[in-house]
Amino acid sequence: MLGMWSLLLLWGLVTPCQGLLEKVGTLARIDKDELGKAIQNSLVGGPILQNVLGTVTSVNQGLLGSGGLLGGGGLLSYGGVFGVVEDLSGLKIEELTLPKVSLKLLPGFGVQLSLHTKVGLHGSGPLGGLLQLAAEVNVSSRVALGVSSRGTPILVLRRCSTLLGHISLLSGLLPAPLFGVVEQTLFKVLPGLLCPMVDSVLGVVNELLGTALSLVPLGALGSVEFTLAMLPLISNQYIELDINPIVKSVAGDVIDFPKPPKPIKVPPKEDHTSQVVVPLYLFSTVFGLLQTNGALDIDITRELVPSNVPLTTTDLAALVPEALGKLPPGQQLLLSMRVKEAPSVTLQNGKATISIPANIHVLSYPPEGTPEALFELNAVLTLNAQLAPSVTKLHLSLSLERLSVKLASSFAHAFDASRLEEWLSDVVRVAYVPKLNVDLDVGIPLPKVLNVNFANAALEIIENAVVLTVAS
């Protein structure tokens, strides 16, 4: 039977909210399986075993083999703490079973983490022949949750003790008095060996937790800094982080766009899944930054549209001849679109919609000479957003659903501007929407928690939020 290390992580004294996200922050619900994976991976693929125990090479030169920490020349080899046992029986610690991780979350309190292992000891018996022993170990630690100088969650080892379990004689002969010597030596040695490993595991977990609270660039728009809004919360299945996104301009100024008037109703999380809830606020902020930076403005000329899309006074005369006055046919048109208000983003009922209010100035654009204003339109562009998650962000791809216009002013005669909607829709689809999708390549940033990969997550659009769910 494998030994057990019980690690108590004092993580929080309240359980997660029951379905309501009161603030506008990003909510991350990380399943206990992901925490177990992070710890297991730190032992398998990380430097912990190499730095503390040595490298796994073979049965005879294992974690604690002749090239390892406790083998020949190692910390506890001949001449070291374990020299007493060497003198008595030529015994060396040759193997340490790779710890197997299992854990249990304690609602409102913490995490009980179990690392199962067995120590293998080989040597020459006092009566001759090969001597092989296996010792079970139980290490119990208490870890307090604090806050680092960067404001990230940090786990601090407060107390660590070991309990030596059953020692099995696998082969050879060992007199009973020497059993006691072996047991006493291991009892003295193991805390100094295994407790630093626990500390190293916590160091890796702290690094992974810290990556969730970082500065994420938004290209030319600015950046998003994720900070912890409150201490982590815990249920019997997952750890919940309420992460506050602070959006800053390129100049470093904090951007504060309007927030939803009511809390987000978050759907329940199924067992063995992790969730990230992306609030409407982040969508509105990205589009608000695009607007304030002028990225939503455009001047559409013949060079930006294909030849099959009409953009001359001749084509315009076929739709609204009264708008041209005495202008001759065949002149190029210039559509100057300006967005003076932040777009409105709607998330509900499985659909993401962006509404962009714009002023469209239509001008004649002679090859030589000064553009001449014809009329001005007040337009509303309604666009559908297709969402796709990746490892680091939520990608958006826009398509025009409809465009509505009203005449704001005309330098010739008044006319029914609705007759221009189909033509303008064609122009916007080929010239404006592609530009928007390029500008939106920055996406909506996602926090990175314990290396959980949301690239293949199931996506659900609820009221005022997007929920990403991935199986553990």
CSV table of C-alpha atoms in Angstrom, one decimal:
chain,number,residue,atom,x,y,z
A,1,MET,CA,0.0,0.0,0.0
A,2,LEU,CA,1.3,3.4,-0.9
A,3,GLY,CA,2.0,6.0,1.7
A,4,MET,CA,0.2,9.2,2.0
A,5,TRP,CA,1.1,12.9,2.3
A,6,SER,CA,-1.8,14.9,3.6
A,7,LEU,CA,-1.5,18.6,2.8
A,8,LEU,CA,-4.1,21.0,4.1
A,9,LEU,CA,-4.4,24.2,2.1
A,10,LEU,CA,-6.2,26.9,4.0
A,11,TRP,CA,-7.9,28.5,1.0
A,12,GLY,CA,-11.0,30.4,2.1
A,13,LEU,CA,-13.7,30.5,4.8
A,14,VAL,CA,-16.7,30.9,2.5
A,15,THR,CA,-18.2,28.9,-0.3
A,16,PRO,CA,-18.8,30.3,-3.8
A,17,CYS,CA,-21.8,32.4,-4.6
A,18,GLN,CA,-24.9,30.4,-5.6
A,19,GLY,CA,-25.3,31.4,-9.3
A,20,LEU,CA,-24.9,35.2,-9.1
A,21,LEU,CA,-21.8,37.2,-10.2
A,22,GLU,CA,-22.5,40.4,-8.3
A,23,LYS,CA,-19.6,42.3,-9.9
A,24,VAL,CA,-18.5,42.7,-13.5
A,25,GLY,CA,-15.3,40.8,-13.1
A,26,THR,CA,-14.2,37.6,-14.9
A,27,LEU,CA,-15.2,34.5,-12.9
A,28,ALA,CA,-13.0,31.5,-13.0
A,29,ARG,CA,-14.1,28.2,-11.6
A,30,ILE,CA,-11.3,25.7,-11.6
A,31,ASP,CA,-12.2,22.0,-11.0
A,32,LYS,CA,-10.3,20.1,-8.3
A,33,ASP,CA,-9.0,17.8,-11.1
A,34,GLU,CA,-7.1,20.7,-12.6
A,35,LEU,CA,-5.4,21.4,-9.3
A,36,GLY,CA,-4.5,17.8,-9.0
A,37,LYS,CA,-3.1,17.8,-12.6
A,38,ALA,CA,-1.0,20.9,-11.8
A,39,ILE,CA,0.6,19.3,-8.8
A,40,GLN,CA,1.1,16.0,-10.6
A,41,ASN,CA,2.7,17.7,-13.6
A,42,SER,CA,5.0,19.7,-11.3
A,43,LEU,CA,6.3,16.4,-10.0
A,44,VAL,CA,6.5,14.6,-13.3
A,45,GLY,CA,7.7,17.2,-15.8
A,46,GLY,CA,9.0,20.0,-13.7
A,47,PRO,CA,12.4,20.5,-11.9
A,48,ILE,CA,11.2,19.5,-8.4
A,49,LEU,CA,12.3,15.8,-8.5
A,50,GLN,CA,15.5,16.7,-10.4
A,51,ASN,CA,16.4,19.4,-7.9
A,52,VAL,CA,15.4,17.6,-4.8
A,53,LEU,CA,15.6,13.9,-5.5
A,54,GLY,CA,17.7,13.4,-8.6
A,55,THR,CA,16.8,12.1,-12.1
A,56,VAL,CA,15.0,8.8,-12.8
A,57,THR,CA,17.5,6.7,-14.9
A,58,SER,CA,17.0,3.0,-14.0
A,59,VAL,CA,15.9,0.7,-11.2
A,60,ASN,CA,19.4,0.7,-9.8
A,61,GLN,CA,19.9,4.4,-10.3
A,62,GLY,CA,16.5,5.7,-9.6
A,63,LEU,CA,15.3,8.9,-7.9
A,64,LEU,CA,17.5,8.3,-5.0
A,65,GLY,CA,20.0,6.0,-6.7
A,66,SER,CA,23.8,6.2,-7.0
A,67,GLY,CA,23.5,9.4,-9.0
A,68,GLY,CA,20.7,10.8,-7.0
A,69,LEU,CA,20.3,12.6,-3.7
A,70,LEU,CA,20.7,9.6,-1.4
A,71,GLY,CA,22.9,7.4,-3.5
A,72,GLY,CA,26.7,7.2,-3.6
A,73,GLY,CA,28.0,10.7,-2.9
A,74,GLY,CA,24.6,12.0,-2.2
A,75,LEU,CA,23.3,14.0,0.8
A,76,LEU,CA,22.5,10.9,2.8
A,77,SER,CA,25.2,8.6,1.4
A,78,TYR,CA,28.3,7.3,3.1
A,79,GLY,CA,29.6,9.9,5.4
A,80,GLY,CA,26.3,11.7,5.6
A,81,VAL,CA,23.3,11.4,7.9
A,82,PHE,CA,22.6,7.9,6.6
A,83,GLY,CA,26.1,6.7,7.3
A,84,VAL,CA,25.0,5.0,10.5
A,85,VAL,CA,22.8,2.6,8.5
A,86,GLU,CA,25.6,2.2,5.9
A,87,ASP,CA,28.0,1.0,8.6
A,88,LEU,CA,25.5,-1.4,10.0
A,89,SER,CA,24.0,-3.0,6.9
A,90,GLY,CA,25.4,-1.2,3.8
A,91,LEU,CA,21.8,0.1,3.2
A,92,LYS,CA,21.1,2.8,0.8
A,93,ILE,CA,17.8,4.5,-0.3
A,94,GLU,CA,17.7,3.6,-4.0
A,95,GLU,CA,14.1,4.3,-5.0
A,96,LEU,CA,11.2,6.7,-4.2
A,97,THR,CA,7.9,5.9,-5.9
A,98,LEU,CA,6.7,8.9,-8.0
A,99,PRO,CA,4.0,10.4,-5.8
A,100,LYS,CA,0.5,9.9,-7.0
A,101,VAL,CA,-1.8,12.9,-6.3
A,102,SER,CA,-5.3,12.8,-5.1
A,103,LEU,CA,-7.2,15.6,-3.3
A,104,LYS,CA,-10.4,16.5,-1.7
A,105,LEU,CA,-11.8,20.0,-1.5
A,106,LEU,CA,-13.3,21.0,1.9
A,107,PRO,CA,-16.1,23.6,1.3
A,108,GLY,CA,-15.5,26.8,3.1
A,109,PHE,CA,-12.1,25.7,4.5
A,110,GLY,CA,-9.4,24.3,2.2
A,111,VAL,CA,-7.9,21.4,0.3
A,112,GLN,CA,-6.8,18.1,1.6
A,113,LEU,CA,-4.0,16.9,-0.7
A,114,SER,CA,-2.7,13.4,-0.6
A,115,LEU,CA,0.6,12.3,-2.3
A,116,HIS,CA,1.1,8.6,-2.1
A,117,THR,CA,4.7,7.2,-2.1
A,118,LYS,CA,7.0,4.4,-0.9
A,119,VAL,CA,10.7,4.5,-0.2
A,120,GLY,CA,12.8,1.6,-1.4
A,121,LEU,CA,16.1,0.7,0.4
A,122,HIS,CA,18.7,-1.8,-0.9
A,123,GLY,CA,21.9,-3.0,0.6
A,124,SER,CA,23.9,-6.0,1.8
A,125,GLY,CA,22.5,-7.7,4.8
A,126,PRO,CA,24.5,-8.3,7.9
A,127,LEU,CA,24.2,-12.1,7.3
A,128,GLY,CA,25.1,-11.8,3.7
A,129,GLY,CA,23.0,-11.6,0.6
A,130,LEU,CA,20.9,-8.8,-0.9
A,131,LEU,CA,18.7,-6.9,1.5
A,132,GLN,CA,15.6,-5.1,0.2
A,133,LEU,CA,13.2,-3.0,2.3
A,134,ALA,CA,10.2,-0.8,1.5
A,135,ALA,CA,9.0,1.9,3.8
A,136,GLU,CA,5.7,3.7,3.7
A,137,VAL,CA,5.5,7.4,4.6
A,138,ASN,CA,2.8,9.8,5.7
A,139,VAL,CA,3.7,13.5,5.6
A,140,SER,CA,1.2,16.0,6.9
A,141,SER,CA,1.5,19.7,6.3
A,142,ARG,CA,-0.5,22.9,6.9
A,143,VAL,CA,-0.4,25.7,4.4
A,144,ALA,CA,-1.8,29.1,4.9
A,145,LEU,CA,-3.1,31.3,2.1
A,146,GLY,CA,-1.6,34.8,1.9
A,147,VAL,CA,-1.2,37.6,-0.6
A,148,SER,CA,2.0,38.3,-2.4
A,149,SER,CA,3.5,41.7,-2.9
A,150,ARG,CA,2.0,41.6,-6.4
A,151,GLY,CA,-1.5,41.0,-5.0
A,152,THR,CA,-1.6,37.3,-6.1
A,153,PRO,CA,-2.7,34.3,-4.0
A,154,ILE,CA,0.2,32.6,-2.4
A,155,LEU,CA,0.4,29.4,-0.4
A,156,VAL,CA,2.8,29.4,2.5
A,157,LEU,CA,3.9,26.2,4.3
A,158,ARG,CA,3.4,26.7,8.0
A,159,ARG,CA,3.9,23.3,9.5
A,160,CYS,CA,5.2,20.0,8.2
A,161,SER,CA,5.7,16.6,10.0
A,162,THR,CA,6.2,13.0,8.8
A,163,LEU,CA,4.9,9.7,10.1
A,164,LEU,CA,6.7,6.6,9.1
A,165,GLY,CA,4.4,3.7,8.2
A,166,HIS,CA,5.0,0.0,7.8
A,167,ILE,CA,8.5,-1.2,6.8
A,168,SER,CA,8.4,-4.4,4.8
A,169,LEU,CA,11.4,-6.7,4.3
A,170,LEU,CA,11.2,-7.7,0.7
A,171,SER,CA,14.3,-9.9,0.6
A,172,GLY,CA,17.3,-10.9,2.8
A,173,LEU,CA,17.6,-11.2,6.5
A,174,LEU,CA,17.7,-8.3,9.0
A,175,PRO,CA,17.9,-8.8,12.8
A,176,ALA,CA,15.1,-7.2,14.8
A,177,PRO,CA,17.4,-4.6,16.6
A,178,LEU,CA,18.5,-3.2,13.3
A,179,PHE,CA,14.9,-2.7,12.2
A,180,GLY,CA,14.7,-0.2,15.0
A,181,VAL,CA,17.8,1.6,13.9
A,182,VAL,CA,16.5,1.9,10.3
A,183,GLU,CA,13.2,3.1,11.6
A,184,GLN,CA,14.7,5.8,13.8
A,185,THR,CA,17.1,7.0,11.1
A,186,LEU,CA,14.3,7.4,8.6
A,187,PHE,CA,12.2,9.2,11.1
A,188,LYS,CA,14.9,11.7,11.5
A,189,VAL,CA,15.8,12.0,7.8
A,190,LEU,CA,12.5,12.1,6.0
A,191,PRO,CA,11.2,15.4,7.2
A,192,GLY,CA,14.2,17.2,5.9
A,193,LEU,CA,13.9,15.4,2.6
A,194,LEU,CA,10.2,15.5,1.9
A,195,CYS,CA,9.0,18.8,3.5
A,196,PRO,CA,11.2,20.8,1.1
A,197,MET,CA,9.5,18.9,-1.8
A,198,VAL,CA,6.1,20.0,-0.5
A,199,ASP,CA,7.4,23.6,-0.4
A,200,SER,CA,8.6,23.2,-4.0
A,201,VAL,CA,5.3,21.9,-5.1
A,202,LEU,CA,3.6,24.9,-3.5
A,203,GLY,CA,6.1,27.2,-5.3
A,204,VAL,CA,5.0,25.7,-8.7
A,205,VAL,CA,1.3,26.0,-7.8
A,206,ASN,CA,1.8,29.6,-6.7
A,207,GLU,CA,3.4,30.5,-10.0
A,208,LEU,CA,0.5,29.0,-11.9
A,209,LEU,CA,-2.0,30.9,-9.7
A,210,GLY,CA,0.0,34.1,-10.2
A,211,THR,CA,-0.2,33.9,-14.0
A,212,ALA,CA,-4.0,34.5,-13.8
A,213,LEU,CA,-3.3,37.9,-12.4
A,214,SER,CA,-1.2,39.5,-15.1
A,215,LEU,CA,-1.0,42.3,-17.6
A,216,VAL,CA,-2.5,41.3,-21.0
A,217,PRO,CA,-1.7,43.7,-24.0
A,218,LEU,CA,-4.5,44.8,-26.3
A,219,GLY,CA,-2.3,45.9,-29.1
A,220,ALA,CA,-2.6,49.6,-29.9
A,221,LEU,CA,-5.7,49.9,-27.7
A,222,GLY,CA,-4.0,49.5,-24.4
A,223,SER,CA,-4.0,46.6,-21.9
A,224,VAL,CA,-6.0,44.6,-19.4
A,225,GLU,CA,-4.6,44.0,-15.9
A,226,PHE,CA,-6.3,41.1,-14.1
A,227,THR,CA,-6.4,41.5,-10.3
A,228,LEU,CA,-8.0,39.5,-7.6
A,229,ALA,CA,-11.2,41.1,-6.4
A,230,MET,CA,-11.5,38.9,-3.3
A,231,LEU,CA,-9.9,35.9,-1.6
A,232,PRO,CA,-10.5,32.6,-3.5
A,233,LEU,CA,-13.6,30.7,-2.6
A,234,ILE,CA,-14.0,27.0,-2.4
A,235,SER,CA,-16.8,24.4,-2.8
A,236,ASN,CA,-16.5,20.6,-2.7
A,237,GLN,CA,-15.7,20.4,-6.4
A,238,TYR,CA,-14.0,23.6,-7.5
A,239,ILE,CA,-12.0,26.7,-6.5
A,240,GLU,CA,-13.6,30.0,-7.6
A,241,LEU,CA,-11.6,33.2,-8.4
A,242,ASP,CA,-13.3,36.5,-8.8
A,243,ILE,CA,-10.9,38.4,-11.1
A,244,ASN,CA,-11.3,42.1,-11.6
A,245,PRO,CA,-10.2,43.3,-15.1
A,246,ILE,CA,-8.7,46.7,-15.0
A,247,VAL,CA,-8.6,48.2,-18.6
A,248,LYS,CA,-5.9,50.8,-19.3
A,249,SER,CA,-5.3,53.0,-22.3
A,250,VAL,CA,-1.9,53.0,-24.0
A,251,ALA,CA,-1.0,56.1,-21.9
A,252,GLY,CA,-1.8,54.0,-18.7
A,253,ASP,CA,-5.1,55.7,-17.9
A,254,VAL,CA,-7.8,53.5,-16.4
A,255,ILE,CA,-10.8,53.1,-18.7
A,256,ASP,CA,-14.2,52.8,-17.0
A,257,PHE,CA,-17.1,52.0,-19.3
A,258,PRO,CA,-20.7,51.5,-18.2
A,259,LYS,CA,-21.4,48.3,-16.3
A,260,PRO,CA,-24.5,46.1,-16.4
A,261,PRO,CA,-27.1,47.3,-13.9
A,262,LYS,CA,-27.8,43.9,-12.5
A,263,PRO,CA,-25.6,40.9,-11.5
A,264,ILE,CA,-24.9,38.0,-13.9
A,265,LYS,CA,-26.8,34.8,-13.3
A,266,VAL,CA,-24.1,32.2,-13.7
A,267,PRO,CA,-25.2,28.7,-14.7
A,268,PRO,CA,-24.1,25.8,-12.4
A,269,LYS,CA,-20.8,24.1,-13.1
A,270,GLU,CA,-20.9,20.3,-13.7
A,271,ASP,CA,-18.4,18.0,-11.9
A,272,HIS,CA,-15.1,17.5,-13.6
A,273,THR,CA,-15.3,20.7,-15.7
A,274,SER,CA,-13.8,24.1,-15.3
A,275,GLN,CA,-15.5,27.4,-16.3
A,276,VAL,CA,-14.5,31.0,-17.2
A,277,VAL,CA,-17.3,33.6,-17.2
A,278,VAL,CA,-16.4,36.5,-19.5
A,279,PRO,CA,-18.5,39.6,-18.6
A,280,LEU,CA,-20.2,42.0,-21.0
A,281,TYR,CA,-18.1,44.7,-19.5
A,282,LEU,CA,-15.0,43.4,-21.3
A,283,PHE,CA,-16.7,43.3,-24.6
A,284,SER,CA,-18.1,46.9,-24.2
A,285,THR,CA,-14.6,48.1,-23.1
A,286,VAL,CA,-12.8,46.7,-26.1
A,287,PHE,CA,-15.4,48.3,-28.5
A,288,GLY,CA,-15.2,51.5,-26.4
A,289,LEU,CA,-11.4,51.6,-26.8
A,290,LEU,CA,-11.8,51.0,-30.6
A,291,GLN,CA,-14.2,54.0,-30.8
A,292,THR,CA,-12.1,56.4,-28.7
A,293,ASN,CA,-9.0,55.5,-30.7
A,294,GLY,CA,-10.8,56.2,-33.9
A,295,ALA,CA,-10.4,52.6,-35.1
A,296,LEU,CA,-14.1,52.5,-36.0
A,297,ASP,CA,-13.9,55.4,-38.4
A,298,ILE,CA,-13.2,54.9,-42.1
A,299,ASP,CA,-13.2,56.8,-45.5
A,300,ILE,CA,-14.5,54.5,-48.2
A,301,THR,CA,-13.3,55.2,-51.7
A,302,ARG,CA,-13.3,53.2,-55.0
A,303,GLU,CA,-10.0,51.6,-54.0
A,304,LEU,CA,-11.6,49.8,-51.0
A,305,VAL,CA,-14.5,48.2,-52.9
A,306,PRO,CA,-14.6,45.6,-55.7
A,307,SER,CA,-15.7,46.7,-59.2
A,308,ASN,CA,-19.1,45.1,-58.9
A,309,VAL,CA,-20.1,47.4,-56.0
A,310,PRO,CA,-21.4,50.7,-57.3
A,311,LEU,CA,-19.7,53.8,-56.0
A,312,THR,CA,-20.4,56.7,-58.4
A,313,THR,CA,-22.9,59.5,-58.8
A,314,THR,CA,-24.5,57.6,-61.7
A,315,ASP,CA,-25.3,54.7,-59.4
A,316,LEU,CA,-26.5,57.0,-56.7
A,317,ALA,CA,-28.8,58.9,-59.2
A,318,ALA,CA,-30.6,55.6,-59.9
A,319,LEU,CA,-31.5,55.4,-56.2
A,320,VAL,CA,-32.1,59.0,-55.1
A,321,PRO,CA,-31.8,61.4,-58.0
A,322,GLU,CA,-33.0,64.3,-56.0
A,323,ALA,CA,-29.9,64.1,-53.8
A,324,LEU,CA,-27.5,65.0,-56.5
A,325,GLY,CA,-28.7,68.4,-57.6
A,326,LYS,CA,-26.8,69.5,-60.7
A,327,LEU,CA,-23.8,67.2,-60.3
A,328,PRO,CA,-22.8,65.4,-63.5
A,329,PRO,CA,-22.9,61.6,-63.6
A,330,GLY,CA,-19.9,59.3,-63.5
A,331,GLN,CA,-18.1,61.0,-60.6
A,332,GLN,CA,-16.6,58.8,-57.8
A,333,LEU,CA,-18.1,58.9,-54.3
A,334,LEU,CA,-16.5,59.2,-51.0
A,335,LEU,CA,-18.2,57.8,-47.9
A,336,SER,CA,-16.8,59.2,-44.7
A,337,MET,CA,-18.0,57.2,-41.7
A,338,ARG,CA,-17.5,58.5,-38.2
A,339,VAL,CA,-18.5,56.8,-35.0
A,340,LYS,CA,-18.9,59.4,-32.2
A,341,GLU,CA,-20.4,57.2,-29.5
A,342,ALA,CA,-19.3,53.8,-28.1
A,343,PRO,CA,-21.0,50.8,-29.7
A,344,SER,CA,-23.6,48.9,-27.7
A,345,VAL,CA,-22.9,45.2,-27.1
A,346,THR,CA,-25.7,42.8,-26.3
A,347,LEU,CA,-25.2,39.3,-24.9
A,348,GLN,CA,-28.3,37.2,-24.5
A,349,ASN,CA,-30.2,34.1,-25.6
A,350,GLY,CA,-27.2,32.5,-27.3
A,351,LYS,CA,-26.4,35.6,-29.5
A,352,ALA,CA,-23.8,38.3,-29.4
A,353,THR,CA,-24.8,41.5,-31.2
A,354,ILE,CA,-23.0,44.8,-31.7
A,355,SER,CA,-24.8,48.0,-32.5
A,356,ILE,CA,-22.6,50.8,-34.0
A,357,PRO,CA,-24.1,54.3,-34.3
A,358,ALA,CA,-22.4,56.2,-37.1
A,359,ASN,CA,-22.6,59.4,-39.1
A,360,ILE,CA,-22.1,58.8,-42.9
A,361,HIS,CA,-21.1,61.8,-45.0
A,362,VAL,CA,-21.5,61.2,-48.7
A,363,LEU,CA,-19.4,63.3,-51.0
A,364,SER,CA,-18.6,63.5,-54.7
A,365,TYR,CA,-15.0,62.7,-55.3
A,366,PRO,CA,-13.7,64.2,-58.6
A,367,PRO,CA,-10.3,62.9,-59.8
A,368,GLU,CA,-9.0,66.4,-59.6
A,369,GLY,CA,-10.5,69.1,-57.3
A,370,THR,CA,-12.1,69.3,-53.9
A,371,PRO,CA,-14.7,66.7,-52.7
A,372,GLU,CA,-18.2,68.2,-52.6
A,373,ALA,CA,-20.6,67.3,-49.8
A,374,LEU,CA,-23.9,65.8,-50.9
A,375,PHE,CA,-25.7,64.7,-47.8
A,376,GLU,CA,-25.3,63.3,-44.3
A,377,LEU,CA,-26.9,60.2,-42.8
A,378,ASN,CA,-27.4,59.0,-39.3
A,379,ALA,CA,-26.8,55.2,-39.5
A,380,VAL,CA,-27.1,52.3,-37.1
A,381,LEU,CA,-25.1,49.2,-38.0
A,382,THR,CA,-26.3,45.9,-36.4
A,383,LEU,CA,-23.6,43.2,-36.5
A,384,ASN,CA,-23.6,39.6,-35.4
A,385,ALA,CA,-20.5,38.3,-33.6
A,386,GLN,CA,-19.3,34.8,-33.9
A,387,LEU,CA,-17.2,33.8,-30.9
A,388,ALA,CA,-14.4,31.3,-30.8
A,389,PRO,CA,-12.1,30.7,-27.8
A,390,SER,CA,-8.4,30.1,-28.0
A,391,VAL,CA,-5.8,29.5,-25.3
A,392,THR,CA,-5.4,33.2,-24.4
A,393,LYS,CA,-8.4,35.0,-25.7
A,394,LEU,CA,-11.9,35.0,-27.1
A,395,HIS,CA,-11.9,35.8,-30.9
A,396,LEU,CA,-14.7,37.8,-32.5
A,397,SER,CA,-15.7,37.7,-36.2
A,398,LEU,CA,-18.4,40.2,-37.2
A,399,SER,CA,-21.0,40.0,-40.0
A,400,LEU,CA,-23.5,42.7,-40.9
A,401,GLU,CA,-27.1,41.8,-40.0
A,402,ARG,CA,-28.7,45.0,-41.1
A,403,LEU,CA,-28.2,48.7,-41.6
A,404,SER,CA,-30.7,51.4,-41.1
A,405,VAL,CA,-30.3,55.1,-42.0
A,406,LYS,CA,-32.1,58.4,-41.6
A,407,LEU,CA,-31.4,61.6,-43.5
A,408,ALA,CA,-29.6,64.1,-41.3
A,409,SER,CA,-29.0,66.8,-43.8
A,410,SER,CA,-28.9,67.3,-47.6
A,411,PHE,CA,-27.3,70.1,-49.8
A,412,ALA,CA,-29.8,69.5,-52.5
A,413,HIS,CA,-33.3,68.2,-51.8
A,414,ALA,CA,-34.7,66.0,-49.0
A,415,PHE,CA,-35.3,62.3,-49.8
A,416,ASP,CA,-36.2,59.0,-48.3
A,417,ALA,CA,-32.9,57.7,-47.1
A,418,SER,CA,-34.2,54.1,-46.6
A,419,ARG,CA,-33.8,53.7,-50.4
A,420,LEU,CA,-30.0,53.7,-49.8
A,421,GLU,CA,-30.0,50.9,-47.1
A,422,GLU,CA,-29.4,48.0,-49.5
A,423,TRP,CA,-26.7,49.8,-51.4
A,424,LEU,CA,-25.0,51.0,-48.2
A,425,SER,CA,-25.2,47.5,-46.8
A,426,ASP,CA,-23.3,46.1,-49.7
A,427,VAL,CA,-20.6,48.8,-49.4
A,428,VAL,CA,-20.3,48.2,-45.6
A,429,ARG,CA,-20.0,44.4,-46.0
A,430,VAL,CA,-17.0,44.6,-48.4
A,431,ALA,CA,-15.2,47.7,-47.1
A,432,TYR,CA,-16.0,48.2,-43.4
A,433,VAL,CA,-16.7,44.8,-41.8
A,434,PRO,CA,-13.3,43.4,-42.9
A,435,LYS,CA,-11.5,46.3,-41.3
A,436,LEU,CA,-13.4,45.8,-38.1
A,437,ASN,CA,-12.4,42.1,-38.0
A,438,VAL,CA,-8.8,43.1,-38.5
A,439,ASP,CA,-9.0,45.6,-35.6
A,440,LEU,CA,-10.7,43.0,-33.4
A,441,ASP,CA,-7.9,40.6,-33.7
A,442,VAL,CA,-6.9,41.7,-30.2
A,443,GLY,CA,-9.9,39.6,-29.0
A,444,ILE,CA,-11.3,39.5,-25.5
A,445,PRO,CA,-8.5,38.4,-23.1
A,446,LEU,CA,-8.9,35.3,-20.9
A,447,PRO,CA,-7.2,34.8,-17.5
A,448,LYS,CA,-4.7,31.9,-17.5
A,449,VAL,CA,-5.4,29.8,-14.4
A,450,LEU,CA,-3.4,26.6,-13.6
A,451,ASN,CA,-2.7,26.2,-17.4
A,452,VAL,CA,-6.3,25.2,-18.1
A,453,ASN,CA,-6.7,25.3,-21.8
A,454,PHE,CA,-10.1,26.7,-23.0
A,455,ALA,CA,-9.3,26.5,-26.7
A,456,ASN,CA,-11.8,23.6,-27.2
A,457,ALA,CA,-14.3,24.8,-24.6
A,458,ALA,CA,-18.0,24.7,-25.0
A,459,LEU,CA,-19.3,28.2,-25.4
A,460,GLU,CA,-22.6,29.5,-24.1
A,461,ILE,CA,-23.9,33.1,-24.4
A,462,ILE,CA,-26.1,34.0,-21.5
A,463,GLU,CA,-27.4,37.4,-20.4
A,464,ASN,CA,-24.5,39.8,-20.1
A,465,ALA,CA,-21.8,37.2,-20.2
A,466,VAL,CA,-20.1,34.4,-22.1
A,467,VAL,CA,-19.5,31.1,-20.3
A,468,LEU,CA,-16.6,28.8,-21.4
A,469,THR,CA,-16.7,25.3,-20.1
A,470,VAL,CA,-14.0,22.6,-20.6
A,471,ALA,CA,-13.8,19.1,-19.3
A,472,SER,CA,-11.0,18.3,-16.9
